[in-house]
Amino acid sequence: MAARRSPDELVVALTGQPNCGKSTLFNAVAGFRVDTGNFAGTTVSYAETALRFEGRDIRLIDLPGIYSISSFDPAERVARDFLLSGEVDVVVNVVDASILSRSLELTLQLIEMKIPMVLCLNMMDEAQHKGVLIDLERLATLAGVPARSTVAVLGTGIDAVFAAATKMSRTAYQPRDPCYDRDVEDCIAGILARYPEALRQALPVPERFVTLRLLEMDQEFERRASQVDAEFVRSVQQDRRRLATLHGWPESGVLASHRHALVLDLYEQVATHHRGAIAGMREKIDRIITNPVGGLLTVVLSLLLTFSLAFFLGDLVAKLVDQPFAALRTAIQALPPSLAVALLSGLVEGVVAGAGIVLPYLVPLLLLLAVYEDAGLLPRIAFMVDGLLHRVGLHGKSVVPLSLGFGCNVPAIMATRNLENPRDRLITMLVIPFVTCSARSVVILALAGKYLGGMTAAALYLFGLGVAMAVSFAVSRSKQHKALGLIMEVPPLRRPYPTIVMKKVWLRLREFIVVAWPVILVSSVLLSAASYVGIDRPVNAALSPLTTTVLRLPEVTGIALFLGVFRKELALVMLATALGTTEFDLVLSQSQILVLVIFTMLYIPCIATLAALFKEGGLKTCFTSAALNFGVAVLLAGAVAQVARFFA
Amino acid sequence: MTLLDLSEDEVVEIRSLPADANMARRMSSLGLFAGRRIRFVKAAPFAGPLLVEDQATGARLMIARAMAGEVEVTRGRTPKP
């Protein structure tokens, strides 16, 4: 995270529950100037931006969406620790006004942290449609924090939030602690009276906050406090048990139950209900989408639309992208061969390859996904296919990363961030490289489609999907399951807004451009240089046991397969060079072409995907993935080659 | 009676959450806790998750079957504690 630019720069953190429109608000303010990163030592990501508001420098940080500030979810832990670190001057708590009574739960917990705070009631329009009227002033008075209303998708009310935040930083913040039941308050007072000085020193956060965390059975706070004063923690545990027996609640839920009551009371004082007008149309559409027949039809249609857009439109655009470069290519080839020319040609190929994947295949996929996401379609698709995906060890939330994988595996790996459970995330990350990306589709179409027929190409595509599912099944069996079980919000269907969709597409596209494209460029240049120097012979010889014995392919395919690791579609180009012809059926038998396609589809993720795996999952994940893919590829392609022997 | 025993559109009140503290906490932070009234909207195909609606907010949640089977519900209203 960037350091403060000046001593009076204001650090503002946006926090709120998932789907509250927090990131929409952030993007509305940040425009296209966004930095993203991970919190040190974690996979929890944040976005930040710098802006000037009324002459004041502000650094705005978008924290991950959290439902509460307990310790069992990594995102919640990280967001909470960051808020308590003292780096934040003002926290803006964004809440979905249309579900205020639930959103206030987090608000109360944040107030207890005693960080200067502004309450931002987003989606006020939605609340009104639902027939809920909220008295902002009364809410501000009762909660003891300034409250403003916004409609982030339209950009309204945002200035007022920042005005309140900057004002907040100038005035002394005197929060009023939410007041619990008499029994609870007595208990808290008793604990605070004997709060150890050593703990005060060791944990520089408000004592009442620590006390409440301990009463809520927060494992991490218990651990931290026990290290300082185990006796004190034991006494708090006794108090907690006493409260639990007194109220007849489970020990872990006793404080939460009191907070629910507090929130409900607060909500009833600030909200009035009228008859909502919203239900009609949306409810009807929703009923169709979540109905087994209509739902599966929606899933199939949306997938079909995505793929046809990516492949038919994409193919068209790919040709358009390729054309201007064709002349450049011919010009370069006409130059007398030298290392410089080889490097130049490598660079051009890298640019073309990047543009050839990004513009035609990735942009349409990202665009539709953003539309589906903003419309609220994705959670519904997840709901429909969750049961199916469960049978192969995945679950509904993996739908997004997996479908992105058909475009390019790199953004797909990045999208696994939405899976909070490390196990699910790992399985999804290991399965993605088996999803046939657009670069490998090119290989399938050009080899299998041309020489083995369209049906075979389609069958190979399905075969790839089957392998991915089988791998998922096998990997999930080997990983012990101790997940919490899926519980996920299904936000209402909403109209997507073009500007917000475009910003989302750009942010994701930028990830690809920053991570994958440089790798493609560098490997392309290296590749060109290597083939100029003539490394093909030793590589062919070294790979010969694999290529000739196991896969029963000509030895010269070795270099093509080796270079294909850098870029999958390159295997095709290099194959033509190695074999000295683009009419592959002259030198390869049909079964050899089949083996070649299967092997290229499955073996080792391309280098950009490996880079993404390394960045998101670490070295071990990266190696596991490479080994897994290579093993499966050798096994399946080898089996086909050996069986084909008997029919030859 | 648990969430698994309901028919579509039935409105019930939650009596108790799963015994697992983390699971209970996750549900409770999503607005499902004892005393809350919810509507069972429908179940997903292929033995998939359940869709329920929090009657207080109108928010909808999908819950895995394993989790739903541990949520005790009742058709009548229980007196407030």
XYZ file of C-alpha atoms in Angstrom:
729
model
C 0.000 0.000 0.000
C 1.333 3.414 -0.931
C 2.619 5.596 1.886
C 0.999 8.901 2.747
C 2.056 11.556 0.278
C 1.912 14.302 2.864
C 1.309 14.480 6.611
C -2.131 15.963 6.099
C -3.261 13.458 3.499
C -6.461 11.882 4.683
C -6.678 8.092 4.590
C -10.289 7.022 4.076
C -11.290 3.360 4.083
C -14.489 2.138 2.456
C -15.961 -0.798 4.251
C -19.252 -2.593 4.041
C -20.998 -5.868 3.420
C -20.655 -7.614 0.061
C -23.059 -6.337 -2.633
C -23.639 -3.027 -0.823
C -22.325 -1.056 -3.798
C -19.092 -0.149 -2.069
C -16.925 -0.865 -5.096
C -19.339 0.950 -7.387
C -18.943 3.981 -5.178
C -15.183 3.514 -5.203
C -15.058 3.213 -8.996
C -17.304 6.246 -9.398
C -14.752 8.282 -7.471
C -11.585 6.656 -8.760
C -12.498 6.594 -12.435
C -9.697 4.714 -14.150
C -6.938 5.644 -11.697
C -6.976 2.561 -9.542
C -4.155 0.645 -7.896
C -4.796 -2.862 -6.695
C -2.733 -5.099 -4.496
C -2.811 -7.714 -1.786
C -2.486 -7.085 1.920
C 1.014 -8.175 2.946
C 1.273 -11.931 3.319
C -2.325 -12.634 2.297
C -4.391 -13.249 -0.804
C -6.894 -10.648 0.344
C -6.910 -7.851 -2.175
C -7.770 -4.170 -1.942
C -8.007 -1.288 -4.372
C -6.848 2.245 -3.713
C -6.854 5.587 -5.393
C -5.683 9.116 -4.674
C -7.946 12.111 -5.124
C -8.301 15.745 -4.154
C -11.453 16.925 -2.484
C -11.989 20.557 -1.503
C -8.237 21.144 -1.553
C -7.492 18.139 0.601
C -5.475 15.106 -0.556
C -7.376 11.917 0.094
C -6.202 8.348 -0.246
C -9.244 6.164 -0.655
C -8.977 2.464 0.086
C -11.621 -0.051 -0.922
C -11.521 -2.883 1.609
C -12.956 -6.318 0.809
C -16.657 -6.731 1.532
C -17.269 -8.277 4.949
C -20.401 -9.303 6.816
C -18.927 -8.908 10.273
C -15.577 -8.387 11.919
C -15.080 -11.854 13.353
C -11.869 -13.789 12.851
C -12.726 -16.913 10.943
C -12.838 -15.410 7.488
C -9.460 -14.191 6.157
C -10.982 -11.120 4.486
C -12.744 -10.123 7.704
C -9.578 -10.583 9.721
C -7.480 -8.562 7.307
C -10.023 -5.748 6.975
C -10.418 -5.549 10.745
C -6.676 -5.554 11.412
C -6.184 -2.831 8.838
C -8.884 -0.672 10.426
C -7.309 -1.167 13.848
C -3.774 -0.502 12.599
C -4.117 3.240 13.100
C -3.452 3.940 9.432
C -7.052 4.885 8.745
C -8.253 8.415 9.538
C -11.890 7.974 8.612
C -13.894 4.891 7.804
C -16.852 5.203 5.472
C -19.312 2.422 6.198
C -21.326 1.802 3.044
C -24.615 0.036 3.708
C -27.320 -1.219 1.396
C -30.253 0.904 2.560
C -32.721 -1.575 1.096
C -31.636 -4.191 3.637
C -30.750 -1.745 6.388
C -31.767 -3.909 9.326
C -29.148 -6.480 8.423
C -26.459 -4.032 7.332
C -26.523 -2.204 10.650
C -25.012 -5.265 12.352
C -21.624 -4.454 10.860
C -22.170 -0.753 11.505
C -22.504 -1.325 15.254
C -19.342 -3.429 15.279
C -17.476 -0.692 13.425
C -18.716 1.976 15.839
C -17.272 -0.114 18.657
C -13.853 0.234 17.031
C -14.013 3.974 17.775
C -12.555 5.080 14.453
C -14.029 8.335 13.077
C -16.826 7.134 10.870
C -19.336 8.248 8.273
C -22.370 6.146 7.527
C -23.191 6.039 3.832
C -26.645 4.716 3.007
C -26.349 3.499 -0.540
C -29.152 2.285 -2.828
C -31.597 4.716 -1.261
C -33.635 4.504 -4.475
C -33.916 0.747 -4.076
C -35.098 1.157 -0.497
C -37.771 3.621 -1.622
C -38.927 1.250 -4.352
C -39.227 -1.410 -1.707
C -41.368 0.969 0.304
C -38.844 1.610 3.084
C -38.413 5.215 4.176
C -35.361 5.949 6.299
C -35.032 8.941 8.577
C -31.369 9.812 8.007
C -31.112 12.462 10.690
C -32.652 10.280 13.303
C -30.337 7.431 12.345
C -27.327 9.754 12.621
C -28.429 10.960 16.030
C -29.176 7.507 17.385
C -26.021 5.886 16.001
C -23.897 8.898 16.922
C -22.229 9.139 13.511
C -22.974 11.394 10.512
C -25.126 9.671 7.907
C -25.436 10.511 4.206
C -27.437 8.919 1.426
C -26.125 7.944 -2.006
C -27.130 6.182 -5.172
C -23.671 5.066 -6.274
C -24.742 3.701 -9.664
C -25.935 7.192 -10.588
C -23.108 8.923 -8.755
C -25.467 10.960 -6.571
C -24.655 11.998 -3.027
C -21.008 10.954 -3.137
C -19.621 14.483 -2.629
C -21.604 14.827 0.562
C -19.995 11.637 1.894
C -16.508 13.033 1.319
C -17.481 16.383 2.757
C -18.627 14.583 5.899
C -15.447 12.496 5.953
C -13.121 15.510 5.724
C -15.157 17.347 8.340
C -14.944 14.258 10.533
C -11.158 14.405 10.429
C -11.165 17.979 11.747
C -13.466 17.499 14.692
C -12.803 15.401 17.736
C -14.681 12.118 17.382
C -16.776 11.220 20.374
C -18.604 8.039 19.556
C -21.345 6.730 21.741
C -20.996 3.048 22.409
C -24.012 0.952 21.526
C -25.623 0.135 24.832
C -26.531 -3.519 25.410
C -28.886 -5.073 27.966
C -28.343 -4.383 31.629
C -26.850 -7.873 32.263
C -24.415 -7.520 29.395
C -23.402 -3.986 30.322
C -22.844 -5.052 33.954
C -20.708 -7.889 32.723
C -18.700 -5.569 30.442
C -18.221 -3.051 33.286
C -16.931 -5.843 35.531
C -14.432 -6.988 32.905
C -13.262 -3.441 32.148
C -12.668 -2.856 35.882
C -10.144 -5.678 35.964
C -8.751 -5.145 32.446
C -5.024 -5.885 32.730
C -2.583 -3.053 32.079
C -0.320 -5.465 30.176
C -3.117 -6.212 27.684
C -3.740 -2.492 27.251
C -0.068 -2.140 26.289
C 0.041 -5.214 24.058
C -3.197 -4.592 22.168
C -3.454 -0.904 21.330
C -7.178 -0.989 20.533
C -10.149 0.209 22.586
C -10.592 -1.955 25.694
C -14.322 -2.175 25.322
C -13.849 -3.442 21.798
C -11.458 -6.183 22.964
C -13.880 -7.100 25.751
C -16.737 -7.436 23.282
C -14.599 -9.574 20.963
C -13.760 -11.868 23.857
C -17.404 -12.084 24.875
C -18.214 -12.977 21.284
C -15.796 -15.930 21.438
C -13.514 -14.438 18.810
C -10.777 -17.068 18.605
C -8.050 -14.764 17.448
C -8.600 -12.167 20.155
C -8.736 -14.971 22.713
C -5.413 -16.254 21.461
C -3.781 -12.831 21.443
C -5.101 -11.924 24.881
C -4.181 -15.337 26.339
C -0.577 -14.758 25.409
C -0.603 -11.690 27.614
C -2.868 -12.735 30.466
C -4.395 -16.199 30.316
C -6.005 -15.804 33.734
C -7.948 -12.758 32.546
C -9.202 -14.572 29.450
C -10.370 -17.491 31.600
C -12.341 -15.119 33.791
C -13.987 -13.573 30.733
C -14.881 -17.075 29.535
C -16.612 -17.683 32.868
C -18.584 -14.473 32.461
C -19.523 -15.519 28.973
C -20.792 -18.897 30.140
C -22.780 -17.237 32.894
C -24.438 -14.872 30.408
C -25.175 -17.766 28.088
C -26.909 -19.816 30.793
C -28.771 -16.754 31.996
C -30.235 -16.011 28.578
C -30.461 -19.548 27.260
C -28.369 -18.835 24.154
C -25.393 -20.820 22.886
C -22.175 -19.356 24.270
C -20.900 -18.206 20.879
C -24.126 -16.418 20.049
C -24.987 -14.639 23.266
C -23.499 -11.273 22.339
C -24.645 -11.566 18.736
C -28.226 -12.107 19.912
C -28.079 -8.956 21.982
C -26.686 -7.057 19.034
C -29.479 -8.359 16.793
C -31.966 -6.972 19.292
C -30.118 -3.664 19.395
C -30.087 -3.405 15.609
C -33.753 -4.292 15.325
C -34.623 -1.653 17.873
C -32.525 0.973 16.055
C -34.041 -0.017 12.723
C -37.597 0.246 13.975
C -36.899 3.756 15.219
C -35.571 5.041 11.887
C -37.502 3.166 9.220
C -41.121 3.314 8.153
C -42.730 0.927 5.695
C -45.063 1.628 2.835
C -46.328 -0.633 0.159
C -43.446 -1.297 -2.224
C -43.974 -1.182 -5.959
C -40.857 -3.035 -6.959
C -41.778 -6.682 -6.751
C -43.850 -7.127 -9.934
C -41.638 -7.432 -12.990
C -38.404 -8.408 -11.282
C -40.075 -11.038 -9.185
C -41.560 -12.546 -12.336
C -38.192 -12.683 -14.104
C -36.572 -14.030 -10.985
C -39.167 -16.787 -10.760
C -38.381 -17.862 -14.313
C -34.621 -17.808 -13.771
C -34.676 -19.803 -10.565
C -37.157 -22.329 -11.914
C -35.412 -25.595 -12.902
C -36.363 -25.458 -16.591
C -36.163 -21.700 -17.056
C -33.022 -21.551 -14.948
C -31.101 -24.190 -16.821
C -32.265 -22.617 -20.062
C -30.898 -19.292 -18.809
C -27.605 -20.928 -17.903
C -27.283 -22.632 -21.288
C -28.382 -19.546 -23.220
C -26.076 -17.191 -21.383
C -23.129 -19.548 -21.860
C -24.034 -19.994 -25.525
C -24.314 -16.235 -26.025
C -20.950 -15.731 -24.352
C -19.171 -18.317 -26.445
C -20.730 -17.379 -29.731
C -19.877 -13.755 -29.113
C -16.326 -14.651 -28.160
C -15.762 -17.090 -30.984
C -17.665 -15.758 -33.971
C -17.291 -12.067 -33.305
C -13.875 -12.716 -31.786
C -12.700 -14.558 -34.854
C -13.771 -11.647 -37.006
C -11.931 -9.136 -34.847
C -8.892 -11.417 -34.653
C -8.584 -11.295 -38.423
C -8.913 -7.519 -38.379
C -6.180 -7.290 -35.770
C -3.963 -9.617 -37.715
C -4.241 -7.814 -41.057
C -2.270 -4.635 -40.337
C 0.494 -6.765 -38.899
C 0.661 -9.064 -41.903
C 2.410 -6.405 -43.991
C 4.827 -5.713 -41.146
C 5.578 -9.422 -40.865
C 6.320 -9.742 -44.580
C 8.555 -6.685 -44.392
C 10.510 -8.159 -41.495
C 10.860 -11.528 -43.195
C 12.270 -9.778 -46.252
C 15.146 -8.352 -44.194
C 18.461 -10.229 -44.238
C 18.444 -12.647 -41.266
C 20.293 -11.367 -38.196
C 19.805 -11.516 -34.433
C 18.314 -8.010 -34.401
C 15.736 -8.981 -36.986
C 14.925 -12.145 -35.018
C 14.384 -10.082 -31.846
C 12.243 -7.566 -33.723
C 10.117 -10.297 -35.204
C 9.712 -11.860 -31.764
C 8.518 -8.546 -30.388
C 5.999 -8.079 -33.190
C 4.696 -11.633 -32.701
C 4.290 -10.932 -28.974
C 2.282 -7.786 -29.616
C 0.105 -9.558 -32.173
C -0.484 -12.525 -29.885
C -1.480 -10.310 -26.963
C -3.791 -8.208 -29.105
C -5.084 -11.360 -30.781
C -6.214 -12.797 -27.453
C -7.242 -9.654 -25.617
C -9.353 -7.821 -28.140
C -11.257 -10.636 -29.792
C -11.724 -13.196 -27.017
C -11.152 -11.586 -23.653
C -13.039 -8.317 -24.077
C -16.357 -9.907 -25.094
C -16.077 -12.461 -22.287
C -15.269 -9.835 -19.672
C -18.004 -7.578 -20.995
C -20.736 -10.189 -20.777
C -19.520 -11.395 -17.405
C -19.640 -7.852 -16.037
C -23.172 -7.457 -17.394
C -24.258 -10.784 -15.883
C -22.594 -9.828 -12.628
C -24.190 -6.387 -12.370
C -27.578 -7.752 -13.359
C -27.330 -10.264 -10.518
C -27.400 -13.222 -12.897
C -24.227 -14.912 -11.661
C -25.441 -15.817 -8.150
C -28.540 -17.293 -9.808
C -26.443 -19.361 -12.184
C -24.346 -20.428 -9.206
C -27.580 -21.434 -7.453
C -28.709 -23.523 -10.433
C -25.466 -25.403 -11.089
C -24.171 -25.697 -7.530
C -25.659 -29.175 -7.155
C -23.965 -30.395 -10.328
C -20.601 -28.842 -9.527
C -20.723 -30.369 -6.060
C -20.528 -33.829 -7.577
C -17.090 -33.018 -8.967
C -15.887 -31.282 -5.824
C -16.461 -27.694 -6.889
C -19.267 -25.369 -6.015
C -21.408 -22.647 -7.522
C -18.955 -19.855 -6.842
C -16.404 -21.490 -9.164
C -18.657 -20.734 -12.139
C -17.161 -17.309 -12.793
C -13.471 -18.263 -12.791
C -14.116 -21.414 -14.820
C -16.110 -19.643 -17.504
C -13.464 -16.910 -17.746
C -10.969 -19.703 -18.369
C -12.458 -20.357 -21.804
C -11.214 -16.928 -22.848
C -7.861 -16.908 -21.120
C -6.684 -18.803 -18.059
C -4.845 -15.783 -16.622
C -7.836 -13.628 -15.615
C -9.593 -16.860 -14.605
C -6.886 -17.616 -12.049
C -7.216 -14.057 -10.761
C -10.977 -14.383 -10.476
C -10.553 -17.237 -7.992
C -10.128 -14.475 -5.399
C -13.894 -14.493 -4.963
C -13.636 -17.938 -3.352
C -13.025 -17.288 0.320
C -12.303 -20.896 1.232
C -8.618 -21.725 0.490
C -9.453 -25.317 -0.410
C -12.090 -24.378 -2.970
C -9.763 -21.759 -4.341
C -6.896 -24.228 -4.742
C -9.077 -26.812 -6.482
C -10.458 -24.187 -8.842
C -6.950 -22.892 -9.574
C -5.777 -26.410 -10.408
C -8.783 -27.092 -12.633
C -8.632 -23.844 -14.646
C -5.524 -24.821 -16.693
C -7.534 -27.807 -17.966
C -10.199 -25.467 -19.336
C -9.572 -25.013 -23.040
C -8.631 -21.350 -23.465
C -8.928 -19.416 -26.728
C -5.260 -20.006 -27.634
C -5.767 -23.756 -27.378
C -9.071 -23.493 -29.226
C -7.027 -22.113 -32.096
C -4.901 -25.273 -32.027
C -7.969 -27.520 -31.887
C -9.658 -25.716 -34.755
C -6.558 -25.494 -36.936
C -5.434 -29.095 -36.420
C -8.424 -31.222 -35.455
C -11.002 -29.047 -37.218
C -9.087 -28.996 -40.480
C -7.768 -32.550 -40.657
C -10.120 -34.607 -38.491
C -13.408 -32.821 -39.073
C -15.619 -30.427 -37.159
C -17.289 -33.187 -35.158
C -13.952 -34.374 -33.846
C -13.028 -30.816 -32.911
C -16.300 -30.411 -31.014
C -15.783 -33.797 -29.374
C -12.297 -32.749 -28.316
C -13.754 -29.628 -26.758
C -16.159 -31.749 -24.730
C -13.337 -34.156 -23.960
C -11.375 -31.199 -22.506
C -14.344 -30.280 -20.334
C -14.628 -33.890 -19.181
C -10.955 -34.022 -18.275
C -11.313 -30.770 -16.297
C -14.243 -32.234 -14.334
C -12.414 -35.517 -13.750
C -9.375 -33.635 -12.481
C -11.582 -31.588 -10.174
C -13.146 -34.768 -8.853
C -9.766 -36.383 -8.219
C -8.150 -33.317 -6.673
C -11.097 -32.631 -4.374
C -10.995 -36.238 -3.157
C -7.377 -35.799 -2.140
C -8.070 -32.578 -0.228
C -9.816 -33.020 3.101
C -13.114 -31.206 3.165
C -13.726 -29.014 6.160
C -15.581 -26.170 4.524
C -18.151 -24.112 6.374
C -20.746 -25.035 3.818
C -21.958 -22.605 1.266
C -24.142 -19.731 2.274
C -24.266 -16.937 -0.221
C -26.321 -13.864 -0.783
C -28.461 -13.695 -3.922
C -28.900 -9.961 -4.512
C -31.989 -8.768 -6.398
C -31.907 -8.513 -10.190
C -30.727 -5.076 -11.191
C -30.284 -3.086 -14.365
C -26.607 -2.957 -15.360
C -25.216 0.539 -15.986
C -22.923 0.829 -19.062
C -20.333 3.127 -17.468
C -20.000 0.884 -14.445
C -19.744 -2.207 -16.631
C -17.029 -0.560 -18.738
C -14.995 0.381 -15.677
C -15.196 -3.171 -14.411
C -14.093 -4.549 -17.779
C -11.189 -2.137 -17.900
C -9.975 -3.010 -14.392
C -9.939 -6.721 -15.199
C -8.431 -6.196 -18.610
C -5.668 -4.174 -17.017
C -4.777 -7.142 -14.839
C -4.245 -9.185 -17.987
C -2.246 -6.444 -19.675
C -0.040 -5.968 -16.621
C 0.544 -9.629 -15.759
C 0.190 -11.719 -18.901
C 1.180 -9.493 -21.768
C 4.705 -8.660 -20.560
C 5.347 -12.382 -20.082
C 4.113 -13.048 -23.611
C 6.320 -10.270 -25.018
C 9.482 -11.374 -23.235
C 9.022 -15.058 -24.006
C 8.243 -14.233 -27.609
C 11.492 -12.284 -27.991
C 13.531 -14.980 -26.203
C 11.924 -17.605 -28.354
C 12.785 -15.835 -31.544
C 16.373 -15.393 -30.411
C 16.635 -19.033 -29.378
C 15.429 -20.352 -32.694
C 17.795 -17.949 -34.461
C 20.731 -19.360 -32.504
C 19.462 -22.847 -33.295
C 18.527 -24.586 -30.046
C 16.051 -26.859 -31.788
C 18.447 -29.782 -32.241
C 19.416 -30.329 -28.583
C 15.810 -29.761 -27.503
C 14.502 -32.274 -30.020
C 17.069 -34.833 -28.895
C 16.314 -34.281 -25.212
C 12.557 -34.617 -25.728
C 12.855 -37.566 -28.079
C 11.934 -40.242 -25.479
C 8.665 -38.409 -24.903
C 7.886 -37.436 -28.480
C 8.942 -40.545 -30.376
C 8.558 -43.363 -27.834
C 5.560 -42.341 -25.739
C 3.632 -40.138 -28.134
C 4.917 -41.770 -31.350
C 5.382 -38.405 -33.057
C 8.242 -37.286 -35.335
C 11.253 -36.087 -33.360
C 11.082 -32.564 -34.835
C 7.813 -31.906 -32.968
C 9.885 -31.663 -29.773
C 10.861 -28.027 -30.293
C 7.303 -27.041 -31.188
C 5.923 -28.604 -28.012
C 8.706 -27.067 -25.951
C 8.032 -23.606 -27.316
C 4.305 -24.093 -26.928
C 4.825 -23.730 -23.193
C 5.477 -20.055 -23.813
C 2.344 -19.620 -25.836
C 0.000 -22.414 -26.738
C -0.944 -21.261 -30.222
C 2.781 -20.916 -30.918
C 3.080 -24.691 -30.909
C 1.123 -24.600 -34.141
C 3.307 -21.984 -35.823
C 6.480 -23.708 -34.682
C 5.151 -27.050 -35.824
C 4.822 -25.677 -39.338
C 8.393 -24.408 -39.183
C 9.714 -27.658 -37.744
C 7.903 -29.877 -40.230
C 8.628 -27.507 -43.097
C 5.010 -27.439 -44.246
C 1.596 -26.172 -43.193
C -0.059 -29.192 -44.823
C 0.288 -31.300 -41.714
C -1.537 -34.326 -43.137
C 1.360 -34.862 -45.575
C 3.774 -35.659 -42.764
C 1.524 -36.752 -39.886
C -1.005 -39.560 -39.729
C -4.513 -38.836 -38.454
C -3.804 -40.525 -35.157
C -0.620 -38.485 -34.766
C -2.593 -35.275 -35.301
C -5.084 -36.419 -32.671
C -2.292 -37.194 -30.198
C -0.681 -33.839 -30.890
C -3.921 -31.939 -30.281
C -4.715 -33.805 -27.050
C -1.204 -33.282 -25.755
C -1.168 -29.560 -26.629
C -4.563 -29.074 -24.982
C -3.475 -30.530 -21.674
C 0.277 -30.313 -21.112
C 1.724 -27.629 -18.805
C -0.180 -24.356 -18.495
C 1.334 -21.611 -20.644
C 3.952 -19.443 -19.009
C 1.589 -16.497 -18.417
C -0.824 -18.830 -16.605
C 2.046 -20.203 -14.538
C 2.980 -16.631 -13.636
C -0.596 -15.955 -12.543
C -0.660 -19.206 -10.544
C 2.566 -18.198 -8.840
C 1.260 -14.728 -8.040
C -2.086 -15.944 -6.692
C -1.239 -19.307 -5.181
C 2.513 -19.406 -4.607
C 5.314 -21.588 -5.890
C 3.818 -24.858 -4.682
C 0.513 -24.333 -6.485
C 2.418 -23.336 -9.600
C 4.519 -26.542 -9.554
C 1.594 -28.766 -8.613
C -0.394 -27.381 -11.509
C 2.454 -27.881 -14.011
C 3.083 -31.445 -12.798
C -0.606 -32.318 -12.761
C -1.173 -31.037 -16.278
C 1.946 -32.699 -17.633
C 1.068 -36.012 -15.994
C -2.490 -36.036 -17.312
C -1.321 -35.012 -20.801
C 1.336 -37.740 -21.025
C -1.096 -40.313 -19.686
C -3.995 -39.506 -22.012
C -2.096 -38.558 -25.186
C 0.293 -41.481 -24.595
C -2.617 -43.884 -24.199
C -4.196 -42.674 -27.453
C -0.844 -43.049 -29.253
C -0.258 -46.565 -27.953
C -3.800 -47.716 -28.730
C -3.551 -46.220 -32.211
C -0.559 -48.508 -32.870
C -2.819 -51.513 -33.031
C -5.102 -49.934 -35.578
C -2.346 -48.565 -37.770
C -38.334 -29.565 11.838
C -35.462 -28.173 9.791
C -35.203 -25.992 6.702
C -35.114 -29.183 4.638
C -38.666 -30.117 5.629
C -40.413 -27.107 4.133
C -42.537 -26.724 1.061
C -42.192 -23.800 -1.330
C -43.327 -20.364 -0.155
C -43.748 -21.514 3.416
C -42.887 -18.874 6.032
C -41.293 -20.098 9.241
C -39.382 -18.809 12.208
C -35.822 -19.876 12.967
C -35.529 -21.643 16.322
C -31.857 -22.455 16.421
C -28.713 -22.323 14.310
C -26.187 -25.131 13.649
C -24.115 -26.178 16.648
C -20.884 -25.309 14.865
C -19.992 -21.855 16.192
C -18.398 -20.605 12.991
C -21.290 -21.778 10.864
C -23.753 -20.167 13.251
C -21.801 -16.918 13.236
C -21.677 -16.829 9.451
C -25.427 -17.337 9.216
C -26.158 -14.840 11.889
C -24.040 -12.158 10.222
C -26.075 -12.770 7.072
C -29.264 -12.070 8.959
C -30.331 -15.601 9.872
C -30.682 -16.082 13.588
C -33.143 -17.394 16.144
C -36.409 -15.482 16.024
C -35.995 -14.342 12.425
C -38.830 -15.160 10.042
C -37.858 -16.557 6.671
C -39.627 -17.778 3.574
C -38.469 -20.903 1.818
C -38.411 -19.800 -1.829
C -37.252 -22.971 -3.565
C -34.609 -25.639 -3.830
C -32.076 -25.806 -6.659
C -32.114 -28.813 -9.002
C -29.673 -31.750 -8.683
C -29.925 -31.748 -4.890
C -28.527 -28.229 -4.940
C -28.802 -25.523 -2.291
C -31.949 -23.910 -0.905
C -33.070 -20.368 -1.554
C -34.567 -18.571 1.429
C -35.777 -15.033 1.925
C -35.282 -13.037 5.091
C -38.759 -11.621 5.773
C -37.422 -8.588 7.622
C -35.239 -7.316 4.779
C -36.353 -9.221 1.697
C -32.726 -10.307 1.220
C -32.284 -13.720 -0.375
C -29.698 -16.297 0.523
C -28.697 -19.649 -0.871
C -27.758 -22.233 1.731
C -26.082 -25.586 1.198
C -28.265 -28.543 2.147
C -25.856 -29.752 4.799
C -26.111 -26.395 6.539
C -29.854 -26.071 6.065
C -30.416 -29.469 7.702
C -29.005 -28.089 10.917
C -31.287 -25.079 11.114
C -34.289 -25.801 13.304
C -37.433 -23.918 12.331
C -41.007 -23.718 13.548
C -44.266 -22.843 11.819
C -45.793 -20.992 14.752
C -44.448 -17.863 16.352
C -42.378 -18.412 19.473
C -42.794 -15.834 22.250
C -39.971 -13.312 22.326
C -37.401 -14.082 25.030
